[in-house]
């Protein structure tokens, strides 16, 4: 009689929100550090804009924001504010494209078992806020166009909040928050491309494929060259990227989508000496990771803060102006959607996934932790401001009220999540200290060896 096989399901039960693999742990930790710095810069830029826009020198701020320059025959005579949202933000979306491809090709999200929870939570965190906003604005058809404003999570802003409250959030929750925000961005990009593109010109769109295809061909054929030299990407790939962006802008599809497409064209896997594809390693990164390292400082240190500076400035109009904004269904819908809809959608979908798959949370975490992260996901800023401008047009009454709503909801979500997460901060600190102590001679925490990573 042959020996029965061990019951692996008893030894390794299905777990959601578990620790990532060690290489992913190192990579995510580095990204989070950079995003936290970027988030702090974003907060500073937005604060300066709000103060300036409501000061006696407000006219100077709006004059700079609305100043137009560029080449009109190429449809590129744009205001400074539009250059920031359509141009500089394309750098942010290029990095988003790199990150998305990296996650689904070489990251933990290439495994369905790891991807299903944050992906489902991201969809829940988009659908429920959109439904709440729509329900609030059903009786006001002219404001329904803003239904996508409260669907996005600003990871940089959210991580800046974590840095301020000094939360030792466990790695599993940090990775969950980052992954949720990345998938959230993908959904937002699709929404922008399909719902906020007007008068699309097929001719310009077809011409756009030429520089995009050449960019992809060069990046795929010569990843080692572009990864080893700093001038190559700037002198060869960047002009092709600018041409792709310009033609996309002229086509009527929002130009930031070009940034995502360019990011998708960059190879993630590295090549071994015999030419075979292999997963990137810390000391042997693929081209996508190399370009991400090079462009992230430009995005977090300049592009996103400048965009926030020119987008967050709104003249509130004192107490009377704020009271007027409170009566606008746009403000009510956005605040309710971000503060209540985000955590409700994330919690609901995660609960459904765990019950239908018979999975459990990581033993070190609780539903209270997930609730805190869900509230934190209600911090919507960068993409929300962008969708707001696309929905109502910069400077319109609903646009200004929506900006007040985004700021109010984001601050409210930040404060509420701080209360929830700080109540568990001592517990998180113990986990953090244990992970730092639990290190082998090779520098890898024992927990990763126990899981075979």
Tab-separated table of C-alpha atoms in Angstrom:
chain	number	residue	atom	x	y	z
A	1	UNK	CA	0.000	0.000	0.000
A	2	UNK	CA	1.565	3.302	-1.108
A	3	UNK	CA	2.004	6.108	1.354
A	4	UNK	CA	-0.631	8.790	1.093
A	5	UNK	CA	0.440	12.235	-0.096
A	6	UNK	CA	0.660	14.948	2.550
A	7	UNK	CA	-2.264	17.312	2.760
A	8	UNK	CA	-0.641	20.547	1.613
A	9	UNK	CA	-3.835	22.468	2.073
A	10	UNK	CA	-3.526	21.989	5.824
A	11	UNK	CA	0.102	23.108	5.915
A	12	UNK	CA	-0.314	26.029	3.519
A	13	UNK	CA	-3.880	27.398	3.712
A	14	UNK	CA	-5.002	29.967	1.164
A	15	UNK	CA	-4.067	33.385	2.476
A	16	UNK	CA	-4.861	36.840	1.148
A	17	UNK	CA	-2.815	39.924	1.992
A	18	UNK	CA	0.183	37.732	2.712
A	19	UNK	CA	3.797	38.849	2.560
A	20	UNK	CA	5.249	39.301	-0.903
A	21	UNK	CA	8.250	37.428	-2.275
A	22	UNK	CA	11.566	38.818	-1.037
A	23	UNK	CA	12.722	40.424	-4.339
A	24	UNK	CA	9.291	42.048	-4.609
A	25	UNK	CA	9.553	43.118	-0.966
A	26	UNK	CA	12.842	44.947	-1.667
A	27	UNK	CA	11.547	46.594	-4.843
A	28	UNK	CA	8.264	47.728	-3.290
A	29	UNK	CA	10.100	49.118	-0.246
A	30	UNK	CA	12.277	51.291	-2.496
A	31	UNK	CA	9.283	52.551	-4.498
A	32	UNK	CA	7.385	53.395	-1.326
A	33	UNK	CA	10.276	55.472	0.006
A	34	UNK	CA	10.408	57.518	-3.210
A	35	UNK	CA	6.624	57.905	-3.418
A	36	UNK	CA	6.518	59.136	0.184
A	37	UNK	CA	8.973	61.930	-0.634
A	38	UNK	CA	6.975	62.757	-3.752
A	39	UNK	CA	3.776	62.845	-1.739
A	40	UNK	CA	5.230	65.348	0.711
A	41	UNK	CA	6.321	67.577	-2.208
A	42	UNK	CA	2.813	67.218	-3.669
A	43	UNK	CA	1.243	68.335	-0.390
A	44	UNK	CA	3.564	71.353	-0.204
A	45	UNK	CA	2.823	72.372	-3.817
A	46	UNK	CA	-0.935	72.021	-3.341
A	47	UNK	CA	-0.868	74.003	-0.088
A	48	UNK	CA	1.061	76.864	-1.719
A	49	UNK	CA	-1.417	76.910	-4.627
A	50	UNK	CA	-4.479	77.073	-2.330
A	51	UNK	CA	-2.959	79.814	-0.188
A	52	UNK	CA	-1.893	81.848	-3.244
A	53	UNK	CA	-5.270	81.402	-4.995
A	54	UNK	CA	-7.049	82.801	-1.928
A	55	UNK	CA	-4.600	85.633	-1.203
A	56	UNK	CA	-4.646	89.265	-2.399
A	57	UNK	CA	-2.253	88.141	-5.146
A	58	UNK	CA	-4.665	85.553	-6.564
A	59	UNK	CA	-4.881	87.309	-9.933
A	60	UNK	CA	-1.180	86.648	-10.532
A	61	UNK	CA	-1.645	82.920	-9.872
A	62	UNK	CA	-4.541	82.573	-12.315
A	63	UNK	CA	-2.760	84.730	-14.892
A	64	UNK	CA	0.230	82.372	-14.839
A	65	UNK	CA	-1.992	79.285	-14.940
A	66	UNK	CA	-3.983	80.555	-17.923
A	67	UNK	CA	-1.032	81.941	-19.908
A	68	UNK	CA	-0.954	80.244	-23.339
A	69	UNK	CA	2.069	79.341	-25.432
A	70	UNK	CA	2.970	76.739	-28.071
A	71	UNK	CA	2.647	76.035	-31.785
A	72	UNK	CA	-0.969	76.437	-32.894
A	73	UNK	CA	-0.761	74.505	-36.250
A	74	UNK	CA	0.159	71.394	-34.259
A	75	UNK	CA	-2.709	72.008	-31.781
A	76	UNK	CA	-0.110	72.713	-29.109
A	77	UNK	CA	-0.955	76.286	-28.114
A	78	UNK	CA	-1.967	75.449	-24.567
A	79	UNK	CA	-2.195	77.211	-21.234
A	80	UNK	CA	0.426	76.587	-18.563
A	81	UNK	CA	-2.141	74.582	-16.588
A	82	UNK	CA	-2.967	72.359	-19.568
A	83	UNK	CA	0.734	71.848	-20.345
A	84	UNK	CA	1.096	70.636	-16.747
A	85	UNK	CA	-1.872	68.241	-16.940
A	86	UNK	CA	-1.394	66.989	-20.509
A	87	UNK	CA	2.392	67.239	-20.763
A	88	UNK	CA	4.091	66.818	-17.401
A	89	UNK	CA	1.536	64.306	-16.186
A	90	UNK	CA	2.408	62.099	-19.171
A	91	UNK	CA	5.703	61.402	-17.363
A	92	UNK	CA	3.708	60.186	-14.344
A	93	UNK	CA	1.589	57.939	-16.575
A	94	UNK	CA	4.708	56.620	-18.343
A	95	UNK	CA	5.939	55.411	-14.969
A	96	UNK	CA	2.468	54.008	-14.282
A	97	UNK	CA	2.709	52.020	-17.522
A	98	UNK	CA	6.150	50.705	-16.540
A	99	UNK	CA	4.896	49.748	-13.089
A	100	UNK	CA	1.777	48.033	-14.403
A	101	UNK	CA	3.724	45.959	-16.902
A	102	UNK	CA	6.367	45.155	-14.293
A	103	UNK	CA	3.747	43.923	-11.845
A	104	UNK	CA	1.903	41.685	-14.300
A	105	UNK	CA	4.987	40.329	-16.109
A	106	UNK	CA	7.573	39.884	-13.357
A	107	UNK	CA	5.938	40.965	-10.099
A	108	UNK	CA	3.776	39.063	-7.686
A	109	UNK	CA	0.673	39.955	-9.723
A	110	UNK	CA	1.700	37.501	-12.431
A	111	UNK	CA	0.300	34.896	-10.038
A	112	UNK	CA	-3.477	34.822	-10.086
A	113	UNK	CA	-3.588	33.777	-6.427
A	114	UNK	CA	-1.823	37.008	-5.424
A	115	UNK	CA	-3.438	39.301	-7.994
A	116	UNK	CA	-7.080	38.422	-7.448
A	117	UNK	CA	-7.560	40.234	-4.121
A	118	UNK	CA	-6.001	43.651	-4.892
A	119	UNK	CA	-7.440	43.614	-8.424
A	120	UNK	CA	-10.929	42.811	-7.128
A	121	UNK	CA	-10.542	45.393	-4.347
A	122	UNK	CA	-9.460	48.022	-6.903
A	123	UNK	CA	-12.540	47.366	-9.032
A	124	UNK	CA	-14.748	47.542	-5.949
A	125	UNK	CA	-13.026	50.777	-4.959
A	126	UNK	CA	-13.904	52.212	-8.381
A	127	UNK	CA	-17.439	50.899	-8.914
A	128	UNK	CA	-18.928	51.749	-5.505
A	129	UNK	CA	-17.719	55.402	-5.430
A	130	UNK	CA	-18.917	55.881	-9.017
A	131	UNK	CA	-22.351	54.514	-8.061
A	132	UNK	CA	-22.577	56.744	-4.985
A	133	UNK	CA	-21.675	59.844	-6.987
A	134	UNK	CA	-24.178	58.905	-9.690
A	135	UNK	CA	-26.991	58.360	-7.174
A	136	UNK	CA	-26.351	61.751	-5.561
A	137	UNK	CA	-26.329	63.507	-8.957
A	138	UNK	CA	-29.215	61.674	-10.661
A	139	UNK	CA	-31.439	64.750	-10.418
A	140	UNK	CA	-28.685	66.968	-11.870
A	141	UNK	CA	-27.830	65.687	-15.376
A	142	UNK	CA	-25.233	68.403	-16.036
A	143	UNK	CA	-23.082	67.123	-13.167
A	144	UNK	CA	-23.285	63.402	-13.983
A	145	UNK	CA	-20.228	63.769	-16.216
A	146	UNK	CA	-18.074	63.878	-13.081
A	147	UNK	CA	-18.886	60.293	-12.061
A	148	UNK	CA	-15.246	59.175	-12.493
A	149	UNK	CA	-13.716	61.915	-10.319
A	150	UNK	CA	-13.886	59.956	-7.018
A	151	UNK	CA	-12.670	56.646	-8.477
A	152	UNK	CA	-8.899	57.221	-8.200
A	153	UNK	CA	-6.475	56.738	-5.297
A	154	UNK	CA	-3.387	58.940	-5.036
A	155	UNK	CA	-0.645	56.609	-3.798
A	156	UNK	CA	1.908	59.406	-3.270
A	157	UNK	CA	-0.539	61.459	-1.181
A	158	UNK	CA	-1.595	58.346	0.772
A	159	UNK	CA	1.994	57.357	1.535
A	160	UNK	CA	2.785	60.914	2.594
A	161	UNK	CA	-0.033	60.558	5.143
A	162	UNK	CA	1.560	57.342	6.406
A	163	UNK	CA	4.907	59.121	6.714
A	164	UNK	CA	3.320	61.929	8.748
A	165	UNK	CA	1.562	59.591	11.185
A	166	UNK	CA	4.740	57.437	11.395
A	167	UNK	CA	2.795	54.222	10.934
A	168	UNK	CA	4.869	51.031	10.844
A	169	UNK	CA	2.370	49.536	8.447
A	170	UNK	CA	3.193	45.858	7.739
A	171	UNK	CA	4.694	45.056	4.353
A	172	UNK	CA	1.622	43.076	3.278
A	173	UNK	CA	-0.676	46.076	3.749
A	174	UNK	CA	1.754	48.484	2.070
A	175	UNK	CA	2.044	46.189	-0.947
A	176	UNK	CA	-1.747	45.822	-0.995
A	177	UNK	CA	-2.185	49.619	-0.965
A	178	UNK	CA	0.395	50.145	-3.717
A	179	UNK	CA	-0.997	47.343	-5.883
A	180	UNK	CA	-4.554	48.577	-5.410
A	181	UNK	CA	-3.487	52.090	-6.440
A	182	UNK	CA	-1.624	50.773	-9.511
A	183	UNK	CA	-4.659	48.791	-10.715
A	184	UNK	CA	-6.795	51.800	-9.815
A	185	UNK	CA	-4.627	53.910	-12.141
A	186	UNK	CA	-5.067	51.381	-14.948
A	187	UNK	CA	-8.837	51.622	-14.597
A	188	UNK	CA	-8.621	55.420	-14.509
A	189	UNK	CA	-6.538	55.408	-17.701
A	190	UNK	CA	-9.151	53.262	-19.435
A	191	UNK	CA	-11.901	55.622	-18.235
A	192	UNK	CA	-10.012	58.668	-19.544
A	193	UNK	CA	-9.341	56.993	-22.898
A	194	UNK	CA	-12.907	55.774	-23.483
A	195	UNK	CA	-15.084	58.372	-21.766
A	196	UNK	CA	-13.109	61.625	-21.887
A	197	UNK	CA	-11.798	61.635	-25.453
A	198	UNK	CA	-13.671	63.933	-27.844
A	199	UNK	CA	-13.638	64.468	-31.604
A	200	UNK	CA	-11.130	61.681	-32.124
A	201	UNK	CA	-9.140	62.044	-35.356
A	202	UNK	CA	-8.357	58.638	-36.826
A	203	UNK	CA	-5.674	60.158	-39.094
A	204	UNK	CA	-3.593	61.520	-36.211
A	205	UNK	CA	-4.197	58.316	-34.257
A	206	UNK	CA	-2.796	56.217	-37.121
A	207	UNK	CA	0.204	58.535	-37.513
A	208	UNK	CA	0.810	58.153	-33.772
A	209	UNK	CA	1.397	54.430	-34.288
A	210	UNK	CA	4.521	55.173	-36.346
A	211	UNK	CA	6.720	56.721	-33.590
A	212	UNK	CA	5.117	54.420	-31.020
A	213	UNK	CA	5.997	51.348	-33.071
A	214	UNK	CA	9.551	52.570	-33.659
A	215	UNK	CA	9.912	53.264	-29.916
A	216	UNK	CA	8.748	49.711	-29.142
A	217	UNK	CA	11.012	48.167	-31.788
A	218	UNK	CA	14.142	49.933	-30.536
A	219	UNK	CA	13.360	49.270	-26.866
A	220	UNK	CA	12.714	45.568	-27.514
A	221	UNK	CA	15.697	45.088	-29.835
A	222	UNK	CA	18.332	46.979	-27.808
A	223	UNK	CA	17.391	46.855	-24.107
A	224	UNK	CA	21.010	46.294	-23.054
A	225	UNK	CA	22.176	49.391	-24.957
A	226	UNK	CA	19.483	51.671	-23.535
A	227	UNK	CA	19.998	50.242	-20.047
A	228	UNK	CA	23.775	50.689	-20.091
A	229	UNK	CA	23.898	54.233	-21.480
A	230	UNK	CA	22.266	57.358	-20.085
A	231	UNK	CA	22.347	59.337	-23.336
A	232	UNK	CA	20.650	56.714	-25.501
A	233	UNK	CA	17.163	56.996	-23.960
A	234	UNK	CA	17.312	60.809	-23.928
A	235	UNK	CA	18.604	61.207	-27.499
A	236	UNK	CA	16.704	58.354	-29.186
A	237	UNK	CA	13.698	57.196	-27.163
A	238	UNK	CA	12.655	60.579	-25.742
A	239	UNK	CA	12.129	62.292	-29.160
A	240	UNK	CA	10.027	59.313	-30.268
A	241	UNK	CA	8.063	59.553	-27.042
A	242	UNK	CA	7.428	63.282	-27.555
A	243	UNK	CA	6.265	62.651	-31.129
A	244	UNK	CA	3.899	59.927	-29.881
A	245	UNK	CA	2.543	62.273	-27.203
A	246	UNK	CA	2.037	65.174	-29.657
A	247	UNK	CA	0.173	63.030	-32.204
A	248	UNK	CA	-1.956	61.480	-29.462
A	249	UNK	CA	-2.836	64.960	-28.221
A	250	UNK	CA	-3.748	66.078	-31.738
A	251	UNK	CA	-5.935	62.974	-32.213
A	252	UNK	CA	-8.333	64.009	-29.436
A	253	UNK	CA	-7.479	61.097	-27.137
A	254	UNK	CA	-6.101	62.460	-23.872
A	255	UNK	CA	-2.337	62.766	-24.250
A	256	UNK	CA	-1.501	61.075	-20.943
A	257	UNK	CA	-2.658	57.783	-22.489
A	258	UNK	CA	0.433	58.028	-24.720
A	259	UNK	CA	2.600	57.838	-21.596
A	260	UNK	CA	0.988	54.550	-20.585
A	261	UNK	CA	1.343	53.041	-24.075
A	262	UNK	CA	5.028	53.992	-24.165
A	263	UNK	CA	5.512	52.363	-20.763
A	264	UNK	CA	3.878	49.173	-22.019
A	265	UNK	CA	6.386	49.060	-24.921
A	266	UNK	CA	9.435	48.788	-22.646
A	267	UNK	CA	10.633	45.219	-21.973
A	268	UNK	CA	10.499	44.067	-18.359
A	269	UNK	CA	12.429	40.805	-18.611
A	270	UNK	CA	16.203	40.894	-18.953
A	271	UNK	CA	18.144	38.728	-21.375
A	272	UNK	CA	20.660	36.106	-20.315
A	273	UNK	CA	24.000	35.810	-22.182
A	274	UNK	CA	22.457	33.129	-24.419
A	275	UNK	CA	19.576	35.461	-25.339
A	276	UNK	CA	16.824	33.853	-23.263
A	277	UNK	CA	14.392	36.038	-21.244
A	278	UNK	CA	14.731	35.923	-17.461
A	279	UNK	CA	13.125	37.649	-14.491
A	280	UNK	CA	14.958	40.800	-13.360
A	281	UNK	CA	17.015	40.698	-10.154
A	282	UNK	CA	18.210	43.492	-7.848
A	283	UNK	CA	21.672	43.431	-9.423
A	284	UNK	CA	20.398	42.576	-12.914
A	285	UNK	CA	17.341	44.726	-13.659
A	286	UNK	CA	15.387	44.790	-16.910
A	287	UNK	CA	15.082	47.941	-19.028
A	288	UNK	CA	11.686	48.841	-17.505
A	289	UNK	CA	13.194	48.909	-14.029
A	290	UNK	CA	16.211	50.913	-15.226
A	291	UNK	CA	14.027	53.574	-16.852
A	292	UNK	CA	11.776	53.611	-13.812
A	293	UNK	CA	14.763	54.454	-11.593
A	294	UNK	CA	15.842	57.226	-13.963
A	295	UNK	CA	12.454	58.856	-14.541
A	296	UNK	CA	10.851	58.517	-11.099
A	297	UNK	CA	12.766	61.490	-9.602
A	298	UNK	CA	11.561	63.624	-12.532
A	299	UNK	CA	7.974	62.519	-11.919
A	300	UNK	CA	7.827	62.671	-8.117
A	301	UNK	CA	10.160	65.637	-7.710
A	302	UNK	CA	8.908	67.880	-10.516
A	303	UNK	CA	6.093	66.720	-12.825
A	304	UNK	CA	3.457	65.764	-10.242
A	305	UNK	CA	4.140	68.659	-7.805
A	306	UNK	CA	3.970	71.201	-10.670
A	307	UNK	CA	0.716	69.639	-11.886
A	308	UNK	CA	-0.654	69.778	-8.331
A	309	UNK	CA	0.408	73.415	-8.035
A	310	UNK	CA	-1.525	74.485	-11.134
A	311	UNK	CA	-4.515	72.185	-10.555
A	312	UNK	CA	-5.158	72.526	-6.824
A	313	UNK	CA	-5.414	76.320	-6.825
A	314	UNK	CA	-9.061	77.185	-6.301
A	315	UNK	CA	-10.590	80.414	-5.045
A	316	UNK	CA	-12.923	79.270	-2.280
A	317	UNK	CA	-14.472	82.704	-1.800
A	318	UNK	CA	-14.469	82.709	1.975
A	319	UNK	CA	-17.235	81.323	4.175
A	320	UNK	CA	-19.958	82.277	1.697
A	321	UNK	CA	-18.160	80.581	-1.180
A	322	UNK	CA	-17.582	77.421	0.842
A	323	UNK	CA	-21.247	77.362	1.895
A	324	UNK	CA	-22.251	77.662	-1.774
A	325	UNK	CA	-19.980	74.744	-2.645
A	326	UNK	CA	-21.584	72.612	0.087
A	327	UNK	CA	-24.941	72.888	-1.687
A	328	UNK	CA	-23.505	71.585	-4.969
A	329	UNK	CA	-24.322	67.881	-5.575
A	330	UNK	CA	-20.866	67.583	-7.160
A	331	UNK	CA	-19.210	68.270	-3.797
A	332	UNK	CA	-21.622	66.052	-1.875
A	333	UNK	CA	-21.182	63.174	-4.317
A	334	UNK	CA	-17.373	63.337	-4.364
A	335	UNK	CA	-16.991	63.562	-0.579
A	336	UNK	CA	-19.387	60.679	0.078
A	337	UNK	CA	-17.850	58.592	-2.702
A	338	UNK	CA	-14.250	59.010	-1.526
A	339	UNK	CA	-14.769	58.893	2.234
A	340	UNK	CA	-17.477	56.183	2.346
A	341	UNK	CA	-17.494	54.571	-1.093
A	342	UNK	CA	-13.808	53.700	-1.282
A	343	UNK	CA	-13.558	51.715	1.990
A	344	UNK	CA	-16.996	50.169	1.409
A	345	UNK	CA	-16.071	48.960	-2.092
A	346	UNK	CA	-12.669	47.633	-1.023
A	347	UNK	CA	-13.967	45.881	2.095
A	348	UNK	CA	-16.992	44.403	0.308
A	349	UNK	CA	-15.047	42.917	-2.611
A	350	UNK	CA	-12.279	41.579	-0.360
A	351	UNK	CA	-14.887	39.956	1.895
A	352	UNK	CA	-16.578	38.351	-1.126
A	353	UNK	CA	-13.242	37.030	-2.444
A	354	UNK	CA	-12.255	35.536	0.906
A	355	UNK	CA	-15.637	33.844	1.333
A	356	UNK	CA	-15.904	32.482	-2.206
A	357	UNK	CA	-12.303	31.181	-2.238
A	358	UNK	CA	-12.298	30.051	1.411
A	359	UNK	CA	-9.186	32.159	1.984
A	360	UNK	CA	-8.152	33.910	5.179
A	361	UNK	CA	-6.288	37.101	5.971
A	362	UNK	CA	-2.647	36.791	6.977
A	363	UNK	CA	-2.619	35.694	10.657
A	364	UNK	CA	-0.829	38.920	11.621
A	365	UNK	CA	-3.539	41.145	10.161
A	366	UNK	CA	-7.172	41.888	10.908
A	367	UNK	CA	-10.164	43.329	9.094
A	368	UNK	CA	-9.621	46.496	11.121
A	369	UNK	CA	-6.278	46.910	9.308
A	370	UNK	CA	-7.951	46.479	5.930
A	371	UNK	CA	-10.602	49.006	6.932
A	372	UNK	CA	-7.885	51.558	7.723
A	373	UNK	CA	-6.223	51.006	4.347
A	374	UNK	CA	-9.622	51.236	2.647
A	375	UNK	CA	-10.225	54.656	4.199
A	376	UNK	CA	-6.708	55.717	3.200
A	377	UNK	CA	-7.523	54.735	-0.399
A	378	UNK	CA	-10.103	57.528	-0.279
A	379	UNK	CA	-7.235	59.990	-0.564
A	380	UNK	CA	-7.801	60.956	-4.186
A	381	UNK	CA	-5.802	63.809	-5.647
A	382	UNK	CA	-3.662	63.718	-8.805
A	383	UNK	CA	-5.873	61.651	-11.131
A	384	UNK	CA	-9.054	62.987	-9.500
A	385	UNK	CA	-7.988	66.563	-10.287
A	386	UNK	CA	-7.163	65.544	-13.847
A	387	UNK	CA	-10.549	63.846	-14.397
A	388	UNK	CA	-12.245	66.853	-12.810
A	389	UNK	CA	-10.708	69.223	-15.366
A	390	UNK	CA	-11.763	66.846	-18.142
A	391	UNK	CA	-15.288	66.652	-16.742
A	392	UNK	CA	-16.159	70.290	-16.171
A	393	UNK	CA	-13.382	72.406	-17.663
A	394	UNK	CA	-10.844	74.409	-15.687
A	395	UNK	CA	-12.259	77.505	-14.009
A	396	UNK	CA	-15.953	76.537	-14.175
A	397	UNK	CA	-18.119	76.652	-11.052
A	398	UNK	CA	-18.494	72.866	-10.828
A	399	UNK	CA	-14.757	72.479	-11.445
A	400	UNK	CA	-13.939	74.731	-8.488
A	401	UNK	CA	-16.486	73.008	-6.247
A	402	UNK	CA	-15.104	69.606	-7.244
A	403	UNK	CA	-11.582	70.735	-6.303
A	404	UNK	CA	-12.861	71.815	-2.893
A	405	UNK	CA	-14.550	68.415	-2.599
A	406	UNK	CA	-11.411	66.481	-3.580
A	407	UNK	CA	-9.322	68.401	-1.047
A	408	UNK	CA	-11.960	68.090	1.688
A	409	UNK	CA	-12.517	64.369	1.095
A	410	UNK	CA	-8.794	63.626	0.870
A	411	UNK	CA	-8.061	65.428	4.136
A	412	UNK	CA	-11.032	63.741	5.831
A	413	UNK	CA	-9.919	60.305	4.613
A	414	UNK	CA	-6.368	61.051	5.762
A	415	UNK	CA	-7.524	62.032	9.258
A	416	UNK	CA	-9.911	59.087	9.657
A	417	UNK	CA	-7.340	56.556	8.411
A	418	UNK	CA	-4.772	58.072	10.773
A	419	UNK	CA	-7.090	57.437	13.726
A	420	UNK	CA	-7.740	53.836	12.664
A	421	UNK	CA	-4.146	52.928	11.789
A	422	UNK	CA	-2.552	54.719	14.757
A	423	UNK	CA	-4.749	52.681	17.079
A	424	UNK	CA	-2.787	49.657	15.825
A	425	UNK	CA	0.575	51.403	15.504
A	426	UNK	CA	2.135	49.730	18.558
A	427	UNK	CA	1.186	46.352	17.145
A	428	UNK	CA	2.642	47.304	13.733
A	429	UNK	CA	5.845	48.466	15.423
A	430	UNK	CA	6.306	45.048	17.045
A	431	UNK	CA	5.875	43.358	13.654
A	432	UNK	CA	8.377	45.777	12.096
A	433	UNK	CA	10.950	45.177	14.828
A	434	UNK	CA	10.518	41.406	14.536
A	435	UNK	CA	11.052	41.528	10.773
A	436	UNK	CA	14.261	43.515	11.282
A	437	UNK	CA	15.571	41.057	13.864
A	438	UNK	CA	14.527	37.940	11.953
A	439	UNK	CA	17.394	38.040	9.452
A	440	UNK	CA	19.627	35.163	8.242
A	441	UNK	CA	23.329	35.393	7.504
A	442	UNK	CA	22.483	35.980	3.829
A	443	UNK	CA	20.418	39.034	4.720
A	444	UNK	CA	17.030	37.484	3.897
A	445	UNK	CA	14.347	37.422	6.598
A	446	UNK	CA	13.529	33.912	7.805
A	447	UNK	CA	9.875	34.338	6.919
A	448	UNK	CA	10.772	34.354	3.223
A	449	UNK	CA	12.849	31.177	3.614
A	450	UNK	CA	9.921	29.532	5.380
A	451	UNK	CA	7.786	30.243	2.316
A	452	UNK	CA	10.507	29.135	-0.109
A	453	UNK	CA	11.025	32.598	-1.732
